[in-house]
C-alpha angles and dihedrals in degrees: 000000000000125000089244092053092048091050091052092047094050093047090051093049093047096045101033096120091051095048088050091054090049091052092053089053090058097045102126109262087203093060114069122212111277089233108059113240095019109145107225091208084067088070095067095094089049092050090049092055092048089056090051089048090049089052090054096053094042092053097055093037092239107130089176091072091066091045091048089055093049090051088052090055092049091050089052090051092049092048096049093046097249132133117262093204091097093057091055090044089052094052095045089051089050097049089050091051094050093045086057101042105034120089111262095248090057098049094084093053095062094045099083095055094048093044091054095044097045095040088060093066090076088071127055118253117244122228116259111263112255116251101223129056110204088206091065115084098222092045091052085056088049092054090049091052092045091049094049088051094051092045086062096250103113091160090061092048088052093049092049092062096036087054091056095047088054088052093056111282108141112243089232088056093049086058102044100035105031113019103039094042089049090050090049088047094055087044089059092047093053087047092057090042098248096121131037128237090256093057090046091053091046093060091043093053092043088055095048088053092048092049091053090052093048093049091045092053105037108026109114121249130229132064113334114244097217142001129251128190113193125189142151110233126253109294097022115113094180118095108139094103091043089053090051092053090047091052089054091053088051089052087051089058102264127143098237124198106191113197098181129210132348101014118171117241092238091051093048090053094047092053094046091054096041094053099035097243116202091191134018117203119202133188130208119181106174134035091249089063092062096087092049089049092053090048092052091049091050091048091048092052090055100043104029106022092161095069125085118228123224121182134192143158141105095289084080097052105135095000107066093151088067089076095070090040088064090049108268124136092230150344125238117203092193143020090253092050088048092064093044093048095042093055089047092054096050089041090055093049093053 
């Protein structure tokens, strides 16, 4: 991360609202909104978010992060039957505003993310792959679990999975091959507008209840071998996947202190030091969580140098090498990999 990139990122973050307003002023008057009746002023919050996402990509010198987010927006437009032309217009207006407003030495820094994102509009965007395969036995169970939740019978959903565990399904497989795929599927359904926020929350809370039951029934007793602290970094409200990973560590015999979502760096480091953590597991879901993640890692290195740091989350999709670049010891692409990698990191330290 170069000083120039850091300067550009900080300027984008502190002036995001102003840049969004400047972009709206440059929206071509001769080009009406793709959706008739759409008020362009309603795009300001969206433009602010794009500026923040641009800042995240610029800071870590990964232009593909910004392009990936724009692809996600285009995919949402496709799934919901709306026109993606407004997304392209908004981006072109934002680029023009930034080229006019930014200092000359920073204009080149923002060019690669825009080039990648806008260049992709020449090709059609593909629908997002579905998370569940009805031909796979455990995915069929996940579909039954999801259906029971959405029918308003969470107790039946929980019983479906617990019954399969009693019949021999490994608890770890229930997490990795049933619960998390079901969660990804309901996220996809929300993304395309097929379920409501309330329904998505119902599935999530049912999954939390079920995970608590699984851990209570199947985690080994005795003295824990090692201590894990798990947290989503400041600003990150997503922690269900992190909770699943922490539970697998519990099932592996670890002492697990789950701090949940939106944990400030200083508090995380204080906990790691106070409880003698062998490993800290951190989660970043969006590109805008990468700076808080880097800050948390730097704080941990100063305050709790003994612990190893493992990171995961969707912010690293396609760029797993970024984890080490931000200061972590390793990246875990899945909850299974988190347990394997976490054990290896602590073994290597010993």
